[in-house]
Tab-separated table of C-alpha atoms in Angstrom:
chain	number	residue	atom	x	y	z
U	1	MET	CA	82.088	120.203	112.152
U	2	THR	CA	78.503	121.058	111.329
U	3	THR	CA	75.504	118.934	112.323
U	4	GLU	CA	73.115	119.919	109.549
U	5	THR	CA	71.766	117.314	107.193
U	6	PRO	CA	73.108	117.972	103.698
U	7	THR	CA	69.914	119.248	102.086
U	8	HIS	CA	71.464	120.458	98.861
U	9	VAL	CA	73.438	117.512	97.590
U	10	ASP	CA	74.935	118.019	94.137
U	11	PRO	CA	73.877	114.974	92.099
U	12	ALA	CA	76.641	115.598	89.585
U	13	GLY	CA	79.311	116.052	92.246
U	14	PRO	CA	81.841	113.445	93.293
U	15	PRO	CA	80.800	110.845	95.857
U	16	ALA	CA	80.740	111.780	99.516
U	17	VAL	CA	82.655	109.685	102.040
U	18	ALA	CA	81.016	108.493	105.253
U	19	VAL	CA	82.605	106.894	108.301
U	20	VAL	CA	80.289	105.086	110.695
U	21	ASP	CA	81.167	104.941	114.388
U	22	ALA	CA	84.928	105.501	114.006
U	23	GLN	CA	86.653	104.888	117.326
U	24	THR	CA	89.966	106.633	116.706
U	25	PRO	CA	90.257	110.318	115.776
U	26	GLY	CA	93.532	109.559	113.978
U	27	ASN	CA	91.718	107.375	111.466
U	28	VAL	CA	89.238	110.141	110.696
U	29	GLY	CA	92.212	112.421	110.038
U	30	THR	CA	93.904	109.859	107.811
U	31	ILE	CA	90.720	109.438	105.775
U	32	ALA	CA	90.344	113.222	105.458
U	33	ARG	CA	93.910	113.412	104.126
U	34	GLY	CA	93.284	110.593	101.664
U	35	MET	CA	90.150	112.409	100.499
U	36	LYS	CA	92.119	115.555	99.766
U	37	ASN	CA	94.865	113.522	98.045
U	38	PHE	CA	92.303	112.206	95.581
U	39	GLY	CA	90.026	115.217	95.226
U	40	PHE	CA	87.103	114.391	97.529
U	41	SER	CA	85.615	116.997	99.861
U	42	ASP	CA	82.368	115.848	101.532
U	43	LEU	CA	83.132	113.919	104.705
U	44	LEU	CA	80.078	112.623	106.603
U	45	LEU	CA	80.477	111.240	110.111
U	46	VAL	CA	78.009	108.960	111.889
U	47	ASP	CA	78.596	108.818	115.663
U	48	PRO	CA	82.122	110.218	115.380
U	49	PRO	CA	84.647	110.413	118.191
U	50	GLU	CA	85.430	113.881	119.460
U	51	LEU	CA	87.721	115.655	117.002
U	52	ASP	CA	89.926	117.917	119.096
U	53	PRO	CA	91.606	120.594	116.915
U	54	ASP	CA	94.810	119.847	118.828
U	55	GLY	CA	94.411	116.059	118.659
U	56	GLU	CA	95.257	113.186	116.333
U	57	ALA	CA	92.458	113.771	113.813
U	58	TYR	CA	93.929	117.138	112.863
U	59	GLY	CA	97.474	115.850	113.372
U	60	PHE	CA	96.958	113.074	110.805
U	61	ALA	CA	94.950	115.126	108.315
U	62	GLY	CA	97.835	116.939	106.594
U	63	HIS	CA	96.489	119.769	104.473
U	64	ALA	CA	92.954	118.371	104.886
U	65	ARG	CA	93.036	120.027	108.315
U	66	GLU	CA	92.257	123.242	106.427
U	67	ASP	CA	89.068	122.149	104.675
U	68	VAL	CA	87.897	118.521	104.535
U	69	LEU	CA	88.111	117.907	108.275
U	70	PRO	CA	86.656	121.187	109.638
U	71	ASN	CA	83.893	121.013	106.998
U	72	ALA	CA	82.902	117.451	107.925
U	73	THR	CA	79.176	116.954	108.569
U	74	GLU	CA	77.714	114.871	111.374
U	75	ILE	CA	74.784	112.809	110.101
U	76	THR	CA	72.650	109.914	111.323
U	77	PHE	CA	72.741	106.522	109.663
U	78	ASP	CA	69.070	106.926	108.707
U	79	GLU	CA	69.746	110.282	107.054
U	80	LEU	CA	72.657	108.754	105.183
U	81	VAL	CA	70.508	105.958	103.745
U	82	GLU	CA	67.650	108.328	102.878
U	83	THR	CA	69.813	110.956	101.177
U	84	TYR	CA	72.350	108.986	99.185
U	85	HIS	CA	72.925	105.951	97.033
U	86	THR	CA	75.019	104.086	99.581
U	87	VAL	CA	78.025	101.897	98.771
U	88	GLY	CA	79.056	99.891	101.828
U	89	CYS	CA	82.701	98.813	101.959
U	90	THR	CA	83.665	95.505	103.546
U	91	ALA	CA	86.562	93.067	103.325
U	92	VAL	CA	84.410	89.983	103.677
U	93	THR	CA	81.823	89.061	101.062
U	94	ASN	CA	79.442	86.173	100.705
U	95	GLU	CA	80.665	83.373	98.489
U	96	ASP	CA	77.536	83.171	96.378
U	97	ASP	CA	73.935	84.286	96.106
U	98	ARG	CA	72.526	82.276	98.989
U	99	GLY	CA	72.555	85.566	100.919
U	100	HIS	CA	71.943	89.092	99.664
U	101	VAL	CA	73.744	91.066	102.395
U	102	ARG	CA	77.281	90.799	101.001
U	103	TYR	CA	76.648	89.439	97.506
U	104	PRO	CA	76.807	90.403	94.706
U	105	PHE	CA	79.570	92.923	95.366
U	106	THR	CA	81.644	95.301	93.302
U	107	THR	CA	85.284	96.391	93.575
U	108	PRO	CA	86.615	99.956	93.768
U	109	ALA	CA	87.951	99.741	90.213
U	110	ALA	CA	84.652	98.473	88.798
U	111	LEU	CA	82.742	101.047	90.822
U	112	ALA	CA	84.898	103.827	89.373
U	113	ASP	CA	84.151	102.611	85.868
U	114	ARG	CA	80.407	102.429	86.428
U	115	LEU	CA	79.880	105.609	88.467
U	116	SER	CA	81.771	107.695	85.921
U	117	SER	CA	78.630	107.539	83.772
U	118	VAL	CA	76.026	108.017	86.540
U	119	ALA	CA	74.990	111.396	87.936
U	120	ALA	CA	73.451	110.910	91.369
U	121	PRO	CA	74.321	111.641	94.974
U	122	THR	CA	76.451	108.726	96.065
U	123	VAL	CA	78.315	108.037	99.288
U	124	VAL	CA	81.023	105.491	99.955
U	125	VAL	CA	80.547	104.188	103.509
U	126	PHE	CA	83.247	102.791	105.786
U	127	GLY	CA	82.645	101.100	109.126
U	128	ARG	CA	84.346	101.203	112.480
U	129	GLU	CA	87.824	99.824	113.105
U	130	GLY	CA	87.938	96.138	113.937
U	131	VAL	CA	84.511	94.962	112.824
U	132	GLY	CA	83.727	97.348	109.955
U	133	LEU	CA	80.067	97.745	109.055
U	134	THR	CA	77.660	95.375	110.807
U	135	ASN	CA	75.412	93.017	108.870
U	136	ASP	CA	72.428	95.187	109.838
U	137	GLU	CA	74.164	98.251	108.441
U	138	LEU	CA	75.305	96.467	105.278
U	139	ALA	CA	71.755	95.187	104.701
U	140	ARG	CA	70.591	98.799	104.341
U	141	MET	CA	73.297	99.733	101.819
U	142	ASP	CA	72.363	99.945	98.132
U	143	GLU	CA	75.462	98.051	97.068
U	144	ILE	CA	78.554	96.423	98.502
U	145	CYS	CA	82.191	97.062	97.591
U	146	ALA	CA	85.248	94.991	98.545
U	147	ILE	CA	88.964	95.498	97.898
U	148	PRO	CA	90.623	92.381	96.435
U	149	ALA	CA	93.429	91.267	98.765
U	150	ASN	CA	95.284	88.307	100.254
U	151	PRO	CA	92.761	85.520	100.997
U	152	GLU	CA	94.775	84.694	104.123
U	153	TYR	CA	94.495	88.231	105.472
U	154	PRO	CA	92.163	90.464	103.467
U	155	VAL	CA	91.244	92.829	106.323
U	156	LEU	CA	92.899	96.201	105.746
U	157	ASN	CA	92.970	98.834	108.418
U	158	LEU	CA	90.299	101.497	108.083
U	159	GLY	CA	92.543	104.279	106.812
U	160	GLN	CA	94.230	102.031	104.249
U	161	ALA	CA	90.928	100.672	102.927
U	162	ALA	CA	89.503	104.159	102.512
U	163	THR	CA	92.646	105.437	100.809
U	164	ILE	CA	92.745	102.599	98.266
U	165	THR	CA	89.048	103.040	97.496
U	166	LEU	CA	89.445	106.798	96.969
U	167	TYR	CA	92.587	106.222	94.891
U	168	GLU	CA	90.533	104.024	92.562
U	169	LEU	CA	87.659	106.518	92.457
U	170	GLN	CA	89.837	109.559	91.717
U	171	ASN	CA	88.760	109.631	88.073
U	172	LEU	CA	85.336	110.729	89.397
U	173	THR	CA	86.865	113.847	90.966
U	174	LEU	CA	90.131	114.841	89.335
U	175	GLU	CA	90.510	116.069	85.786
U	176	GLU	CA	94.268	115.778	86.051
U	177	THR	CA	96.869	114.557	88.515
U	178	GLN	CA	100.159	116.040	89.686
U	179	LEU	CA	101.984	113.910	87.125
U	180	PRO	CA	102.945	115.415	83.780
U	181	ASP	CA	101.696	113.632	80.704
U	182	VAL	CA	103.793	110.467	80.561
U	183	GLU	CA	102.979	109.835	76.911
U	184	ARG	CA	105.037	111.257	74.053
U	185	THR	CA	108.315	111.227	75.930
U	186	ARG	CA	110.199	109.055	73.460
U	187	ALA	CA	113.010	110.787	71.604
U	188	PRO	CA	112.547	111.467	67.854
U	189	GLU	CA	113.444	108.393	65.831
U	190	PRO	CA	116.146	110.187	63.750
U	191	LEU	CA	117.904	111.091	66.999
U	192	LEU	CA	117.739	107.470	68.162
U	193	GLU	CA	119.096	106.333	64.792
U	194	ARG	CA	122.028	108.697	65.276
U	195	CYS	CA	122.616	106.972	68.644
U	196	PHE	CA	122.633	103.586	66.922
U	197	ASP	CA	125.038	104.902	64.257
U	198	ALA	CA	127.345	106.268	66.946
U	199	TRP	CA	127.228	102.877	68.698
U	200	THR	CA	128.160	101.127	65.456
U	201	GLY	CA	131.017	103.591	65.005
U	202	LEU	CA	132.210	102.971	68.535
U	203	LEU	CA	132.271	99.212	67.946
U	204	ARG	CA	134.443	99.828	64.888
U	205	GLU	CA	136.822	102.217	66.644
U	206	ILE	CA	137.384	99.894	69.617
U	207	ASN	CA	137.936	96.976	67.235
U	208	HIS	CA	135.022	94.955	68.558
U	209	PRO	CA	135.379	91.602	66.685
U	210	GLU	CA	133.852	92.020	63.220
U	211	PRO	CA	131.658	88.874	63.359
U	212	LYS	CA	130.096	90.057	66.631
U	213	ARG	CA	129.277	93.611	65.582
U	214	ALA	CA	125.869	92.952	64.033
U	215	LYS	CA	124.746	91.086	67.148
U	216	ALA	CA	126.004	93.887	69.408
U	217	ASP	CA	124.156	96.395	67.229
U	218	ARG	CA	120.938	94.448	67.637
U	219	MET	CA	121.478	94.138	71.384
U	220	PHE	CA	121.827	97.904	71.724
U	221	ARG	CA	118.841	98.660	69.488
U	222	ARG	CA	116.622	96.311	71.484
U	223	LEU	CA	117.828	97.606	74.848
U	224	VAL	CA	117.232	101.241	73.908
U	225	GLY	CA	113.998	100.341	72.150
U	226	ARG	CA	112.478	98.868	75.299
U	227	ALA	CA	113.495	101.837	77.423
U	228	ASP	CA	111.696	104.496	75.343
U	229	PRO	CA	114.366	107.150	75.998
U	230	THR	CA	113.409	110.797	76.245
U	231	GLU	CA	114.944	113.357	73.932
U	232	GLY	CA	117.149	114.585	76.764
U	233	GLU	CA	118.370	111.081	77.520
U	234	ALA	CA	119.028	110.354	73.852
U	235	ASN	CA	120.968	113.599	73.407
U	236	THR	CA	123.154	112.808	76.417
U	237	LEU	CA	123.663	109.250	75.213
U	238	LEU	CA	124.533	110.425	71.682
U	239	GLY	CA	127.079	112.954	72.938
U	240	ILE	CA	128.837	110.369	75.070
U	241	LEU	CA	128.841	107.670	72.396
U	242	LYS	CA	130.286	110.102	69.821
U	243	ARG	CA	132.920	111.265	72.290
U	244	ALA	CA	133.810	107.648	73.112
U	245	ARG	CA	134.006	106.888	69.390
U	246	ASP	CA	136.070	109.936	68.399
U	247	ARG	CA	138.159	110.396	71.576
U	248	PRO	CA	138.969	114.061	70.767
U	249	ASP	CA	141.126	114.318	73.936
U	250	ARG	CA	143.321	111.470	72.870
U	251	THR	CA	143.638	112.859	69.339
U	252	ASP	CA	144.760	116.156	70.799
U	253	GLU	CA	147.363	114.361	72.909
U	254	THR	CA	148.858	112.357	70.082
U	255	ASN	CA	148.916	115.217	67.596
W	1	MET	CA	114.689	91.755	113.178
W	2	THR	CA	117.826	90.311	111.650
W	3	THR	CA	120.748	92.407	110.439
W	4	GLU	CA	122.123	90.069	107.800
W	5	THR	CA	122.328	91.129	104.197
W	6	PRO	CA	119.955	89.022	102.119
W	7	THR	CA	122.477	86.896	100.257
W	8	HIS	CA	120.000	84.493	98.714
W	9	VAL	CA	117.465	86.666	96.990
W	10	ASP	CA	114.902	84.778	94.929
W	11	PRO	CA	114.940	86.417	91.502
W	12	ALA	CA	111.550	84.967	90.671
W	13	GLY	CA	110.017	85.996	93.984
W	14	PRO	CA	107.772	89.004	94.521
W	15	PRO	CA	109.409	92.378	95.078
W	16	ALA	CA	110.817	93.231	98.480
W	17	VAL	CA	109.717	96.413	100.245
W	18	ALA	CA	112.257	98.805	101.754
W	19	VAL	CA	111.671	101.756	104.056
W	20	VAL	CA	114.519	104.262	104.378
W	21	ASP	CA	114.948	106.157	107.636
W	22	ALA	CA	111.364	105.823	108.876
W	23	GLN	CA	110.854	108.053	111.904
W	24	THR	CA	107.695	106.504	113.340
W	25	PRO	CA	107.423	102.852	114.395
W	26	GLY	CA	103.671	102.981	113.701
W	27	ASN	CA	104.299	103.600	110.019
W	28	VAL	CA	106.593	100.573	109.807
W	29	GLY	CA	103.793	98.522	111.344
W	30	THR	CA	101.216	99.905	108.923
W	31	ILE	CA	103.448	99.053	105.972
W	32	ALA	CA	104.013	95.536	107.317
W	33	ARG	CA	100.254	95.064	107.563
W	34	GLY	CA	99.742	96.365	104.022
W	35	MET	CA	102.421	93.931	102.830
W	36	LYS	CA	100.595	90.997	104.361
W	37	ASN	CA	97.262	92.252	102.977
W	38	PHE	CA	98.697	92.049	99.462
W	39	GLY	CA	100.958	89.018	99.768
W	40	PHE	CA	104.419	90.561	100.272
W	41	SER	CA	106.834	89.211	102.866
W	42	ASP	CA	110.348	90.709	102.566
W	43	LEU	CA	110.578	93.937	104.539
W	44	LEU	CA	113.958	95.689	104.436
W	45	LEU	CA	114.680	98.567	106.796
W	46	VAL	CA	117.413	101.192	106.352
W	47	ASP	CA	118.157	103.098	109.588
W	48	PRO	CA	114.874	102.040	111.197
W	49	PRO	CA	113.512	103.379	114.459
W	50	GLU	CA	113.501	100.983	117.370
W	51	LEU	CA	110.668	98.470	116.971
W	52	ASP	CA	109.525	97.668	120.475
W	53	PRO	CA	107.431	94.448	120.518
W	54	ASP	CA	105.045	96.252	122.860
W	55	GLY	CA	105.036	99.478	120.839
W	56	GLU	CA	103.190	101.014	117.905
W	57	ALA	CA	104.981	99.094	115.140
W	58	TYR	CA	103.571	95.815	116.419
W	59	GLY	CA	100.335	97.498	117.476
W	60	PHE	CA	99.671	98.721	113.927
W	61	ALA	CA	100.870	95.580	112.125
W	62	GLY	CA	97.743	93.438	112.575
W	63	HIS	CA	98.531	89.838	111.665
W	64	ALA	CA	101.840	90.937	110.128
W	65	ARG	CA	103.096	91.080	113.728
W	66	GLU	CA	103.449	87.305	113.413
W	67	ASP	CA	105.731	87.190	110.357
W	68	VAL	CA	106.457	90.216	108.161
W	69	LEU	CA	107.498	92.492	111.009
W	70	PRO	CA	109.625	90.105	113.132
W	71	ASN	CA	111.288	88.796	109.936
W	72	ALA	CA	112.219	92.284	108.719
W	73	THR	CA	115.871	92.705	107.726
W	74	GLU	CA	118.019	95.706	108.561
W	75	ILE	CA	120.117	96.692	105.557
W	76	THR	CA	122.281	99.634	104.488
W	77	PHE	CA	121.333	101.871	101.595
W	78	ASP	CA	124.468	100.750	99.711
W	79	GLU	CA	123.550	97.081	100.136
W	80	LEU	CA	120.060	97.830	98.918
W	81	VAL	CA	121.326	99.449	95.716
W	82	GLU	CA	123.901	96.701	95.097
W	83	THR	CA	121.516	93.795	95.667
W	84	TYR	CA	118.285	94.832	94.011
W	85	HIS	CA	116.732	96.561	91.051
W	86	THR	CA	115.510	99.572	93.014
W	87	VAL	CA	112.220	101.389	92.393
W	88	GLY	CA	112.136	104.662	94.308
W	89	CYS	CA	108.677	105.976	95.194
W	90	THR	CA	108.031	109.704	95.311
W	91	ALA	CA	105.028	112.019	95.017
W	92	VAL	CA	106.894	114.738	93.148
W	93	THR	CA	108.326	114.111	89.690
W	94	ASN	CA	110.183	116.301	87.250
W	95	GLU	CA	108.017	117.857	84.580
W	96	ASP	CA	110.204	116.802	81.674
W	97	ASP	CA	113.580	115.391	80.720
W	98	ARG	CA	115.701	118.397	81.668
W	99	GLY	CA	116.626	116.365	84.771
W	100	HIS	CA	117.082	112.606	85.149
W	101	VAL	CA	116.496	112.269	88.903
W	102	ARG	CA	112.691	112.150	88.877
W	103	TYR	CA	111.961	111.708	85.156
W	104	PRO	CA	110.939	109.579	83.361
W	105	PHE	CA	108.814	107.885	86.006
W	106	THR	CA	106.358	105.019	86.135
W	107	THR	CA	103.140	104.495	88.103
W	108	PRO	CA	102.291	101.553	90.365
W	109	ALA	CA	99.783	100.212	87.824
W	110	ALA	CA	102.266	100.393	84.936
W	111	LEU	CA	104.988	98.891	87.117
W	112	ALA	CA	102.727	95.945	87.959
W	113	ASP	CA	102.090	95.331	84.273
W	114	ARG	CA	105.769	95.441	83.357
W	115	LEU	CA	107.239	93.522	86.288
W	116	SER	CA	104.788	90.679	85.838
W	117	SER	CA	106.963	89.538	82.927
W	118	VAL	CA	110.392	90.177	84.512
W	119	ALA	CA	112.141	87.738	86.847
W	120	ALA	CA	114.712	89.632	88.892
W	121	PRO	CA	115.206	90.711	92.488
W	122	THR	CA	113.335	93.975	92.774
W	123	VAL	CA	112.665	96.238	95.724
W	124	VAL	CA	110.144	99.023	96.047
W	125	VAL	CA	111.706	101.767	98.175
W	126	PHE	CA	109.841	104.280	100.338
W	127	GLY	CA	111.405	107.249	102.077
W	128	ARG	CA	111.006	108.872	105.455
W	129	GLU	CA	107.845	110.684	106.545
W	130	GLY	CA	107.696	114.324	105.568
W	131	VAL	CA	110.399	114.561	102.920
W	132	GLY	CA	110.361	111.056	101.389
W	133	LEU	CA	113.510	109.971	99.596
W	134	THR	CA	116.137	112.674	99.098
W	135	ASN	CA	117.371	113.677	95.652
W	136	ASP	CA	120.681	111.950	96.405
W	137	GLU	CA	118.837	108.740	97.272
W	138	LEU	CA	116.526	108.962	94.256
W	139	ALA	CA	119.527	109.523	91.973
W	140	ARG	CA	120.807	106.063	92.929
W	141	MET	CA	117.498	104.302	92.231
W	142	ASP	CA	117.100	102.337	89.006
W	143	GLU	CA	113.681	103.790	88.328
W	144	ILE	CA	111.146	106.158	89.828
W	145	CYS	CA	107.491	105.491	90.631
W	146	ALA	CA	104.781	108.004	91.521
W	147	ILE	CA	101.124	107.589	92.511
W	148	PRO	CA	98.804	109.804	90.455
W	149	ALA	CA	96.896	112.105	92.830
W	150	ASN	CA	95.431	115.574	93.308
W	151	PRO	CA	97.770	118.166	91.764
W	152	GLU	CA	96.891	120.511	94.624
W	153	TYR	CA	97.955	117.985	97.268
W	154	PRO	CA	99.629	114.873	95.869
W	155	VAL	CA	101.683	114.021	98.971
W	156	LEU	CA	100.230	110.923	100.627
W	157	ASN	CA	101.334	109.838	104.040
W	158	LEU	CA	103.948	107.093	104.068
W	159	GLY	CA	101.660	104.237	105.090
W	160	GLN	CA	98.981	105.198	102.545
W	161	ALA	CA	101.489	105.496	99.697
W	162	ALA	CA	102.984	102.096	100.457
W	163	THR	CA	99.588	100.455	100.733
W	164	ILE	CA	98.358	101.823	97.391
W	165	THR	CA	101.576	100.743	95.679
W	166	LEU	CA	101.355	97.224	97.115
W	167	TYR	CA	97.648	97.040	96.232
W	168	GLU	CA	98.560	97.740	92.601
W	169	LEU	CA	101.436	95.235	92.682
W	170	GLN	CA	99.404	92.404	94.228
W	171	ASN	CA	99.162	90.559	90.909
W	172	LEU	CA	102.902	89.892	91.311
W	173	THR	CA	102.295	87.991	94.554
W	174	LEU	CA	98.765	86.655	94.813
W	175	GLU	CA	97.268	83.969	92.618
W	176	GLU	CA	93.831	84.682	94.016
W	177	THR	CA	92.144	87.116	96.363
W	178	GLN	CA	89.615	86.657	99.135
W	179	LEU	CA	86.841	87.510	96.694
W	180	PRO	CA	84.934	84.742	94.972
W	181	ASP	CA	84.896	84.813	91.207
W	182	VAL	CA	82.603	87.693	90.334
W	183	GLU	CA	82.055	86.471	86.796
W	184	ARG	CA	79.274	84.082	85.836
W	185	THR	CA	76.863	85.319	88.448
W	186	ARG	CA	74.042	86.270	86.085
W	187	ALA	CA	70.918	84.147	86.344
W	188	PRO	CA	70.145	81.794	83.431
W	189	GLU	CA	68.350	83.652	80.652
W	190	PRO	CA	65.252	81.368	80.713
W	191	LEU	CA	64.796	82.214	84.389
W	192	LEU	CA	65.055	85.926	83.606
W	193	GLU	CA	62.531	85.513	80.794
W	194	ARG	CA	60.133	83.926	83.297
W	195	CYS	CA	60.597	87.034	85.443
W	196	PHE	CA	59.720	89.236	82.465
W	197	ASP	CA	56.659	87.077	81.724
W	198	ALA	CA	55.536	87.306	85.344
W	199	TRP	CA	55.963	91.095	85.161
W	200	THR	CA	53.838	91.222	82.021
W	201	GLY	CA	51.197	89.100	83.736
W	202	LEU	CA	51.254	91.383	86.756
W	203	LEU	CA	50.687	94.437	84.556
W	204	ARG	CA	47.643	92.702	83.085
W	205	GLU	CA	46.212	91.600	86.438
W	206	ILE	CA	46.529	95.066	87.977
W	207	ASN	CA	44.952	96.589	84.847
W	208	HIS	CA	47.961	98.728	84.011
W	209	PRO	CA	46.714	100.837	81.032
W	210	GLU	CA	46.976	98.742	77.892
W	211	PRO	CA	48.843	101.393	75.807
W	212	LYS	CA	51.500	101.723	78.516
W	213	ARG	CA	52.215	98.016	78.999
W	214	ALA	CA	54.826	97.592	76.269
W	215	LYS	CA	56.784	100.556	77.599
W	216	ALA	CA	56.602	99.229	81.172
W	217	ASP	CA	57.782	95.848	79.895
W	218	ARG	CA	60.792	97.467	78.246
W	219	MET	CA	61.536	99.507	81.354
W	220	PHE	CA	61.630	96.375	83.488
W	221	ARG	CA	63.722	94.415	81.007
W	222	ARG	CA	66.302	97.213	80.798
W	223	LEU	CA	66.417	97.715	84.560
W	224	VAL	CA	66.963	94.017	85.267
W	225	GLY	CA	69.312	93.721	82.301
W	226	ARG	CA	71.681	96.339	83.693
W	227	ALA	CA	71.693	94.769	87.153
W	228	ASP	CA	72.904	91.309	86.053
W	229	PRO	CA	70.864	89.498	88.740
W	230	THR	CA	72.151	86.309	90.292
W	231	GLU	CA	70.118	83.137	90.096
W	232	GLY	CA	69.136	83.532	93.734
W	233	GLU	CA	67.978	87.087	93.163
W	234	ALA	CA	66.032	86.101	90.047
W	235	ASN	CA	64.324	83.209	91.839
W	236	THR	CA	63.257	85.486	94.683
W	237	LEU	CA	62.069	88.118	92.239
W	238	LEU	CA	60.138	85.548	90.171
W	239	GLY	CA	58.396	84.130	93.238
W	240	ILE	CA	57.281	87.559	94.401
W	241	LEU	CA	56.137	88.694	90.943
W	242	LYS	CA	54.081	85.520	90.459
W	243	ARG	CA	52.566	85.867	93.906
W	244	ALA	CA	51.732	89.522	93.212
W	245	ARG	CA	50.195	88.508	89.877
W	246	ASP	CA	48.159	85.563	91.184
W	247	ARG	CA	47.353	86.816	94.719
W	248	PRO	CA	46.590	83.286	96.010
W	249	ASP	CA	45.718	84.725	99.481
W	250	ARG	CA	43.064	86.991	98.016
W	251	THR	CA	41.652	84.206	95.890
W	252	ASP	CA	41.342	82.066	98.987
W	253	GLU	CA	39.516	84.863	100.777
W	254	THR	CA	37.065	85.507	98.029
W	255	ASN	CA	36.294	81.872	97.330
């Protein structure tokens, strides 16, 4: 961990993540891991606990033990406020505008939408376990962010709150995810029509009652239609339906 | 923890949450807490570790130590598959439809959209730390869900993955969150216009160069327009602008 103030902050870079007065090294490690999971790299620590390379911080950091955690920067709260546009995260907001400390607020999803069109050094700031950021600390933040949750128990643990916030902000950092493109997976319509034809043929071959066939055809078309089958799925389905319709084994036996 | 199979599953209720073969009691506690944070209550455990009331599971559960965790049900994997529509969560999907085990898949956000219109007993299933759900286990799931993340390191820790998934699914359980309605907070337009008038008056009183006043007026209108001020903020702003314009203190002094 370095103790230099970040003097060359990239205004077009993704937001930094700051943790103020964390008590538990394991939480710092969990946050570092969440940062790496969603493409963040600049971890700023105000009054951090000692981060022993053989302790829980590194134990909980996963692959972030290789970069995010050892590259974390120790910084003062004053330096944080002076250097960055600060977004303070809290579970408890004011109800209305009678106070300015915790109202108005934004949510991680809304913040992701807005910041995607703003180039400026920004930091998302999380407070200590238990009490989070104090009112004095929140008063110095440029804006407030809260995760919508159960009104009976909205207080997430520190690592969970940070992870959800970074999950929502990942469009600011990642150009793509580990997931393949989930669009365009539906099988070609002619192939699906061949499935429906094979189904109709099967109904005929098994002597499904004539008056019920049209309804059974519609049932199958709707069921398959909602499932958006892939080409592979449709090919497998077609092969099995045709085999069930034609029963080549049985034909061989009776010949 | 009870060991009965859930025989009376509410088909219209929110999804249950299952954890298969968790190794660490602390993770079970973290998941229980996340469940309570987002309004889930049915925790099902397959081959759980021992959950000592004085141990980490209860230590990490927050207020869920009072209900979600002690009410957790131990269940076999077979019972899980037979009783529920199962959604298996994994970080690693297949790339395309050459295999059916991990493809097609859904995401927590898409799952929340779809399930909000389906009444049926559903369970979201998470696997053990480290390796998650095995291929054999995933093959028996009804569908697969993956959290989009950094392609270079998409593997979240168990507690983080569960919390993000439940965060996305909270619209299935919660009618409202702890946050007040964030709509309708903008100050009435006549009040904002009085702010703009006071600004214009201030420019005049401080002898801001005449040719630059219209531009400064537009700057202020745009700045305030983007910020959607609350009525309280606008009232405070108006008072200060008028006081800056009129300088009643100075007038008193010079009289």
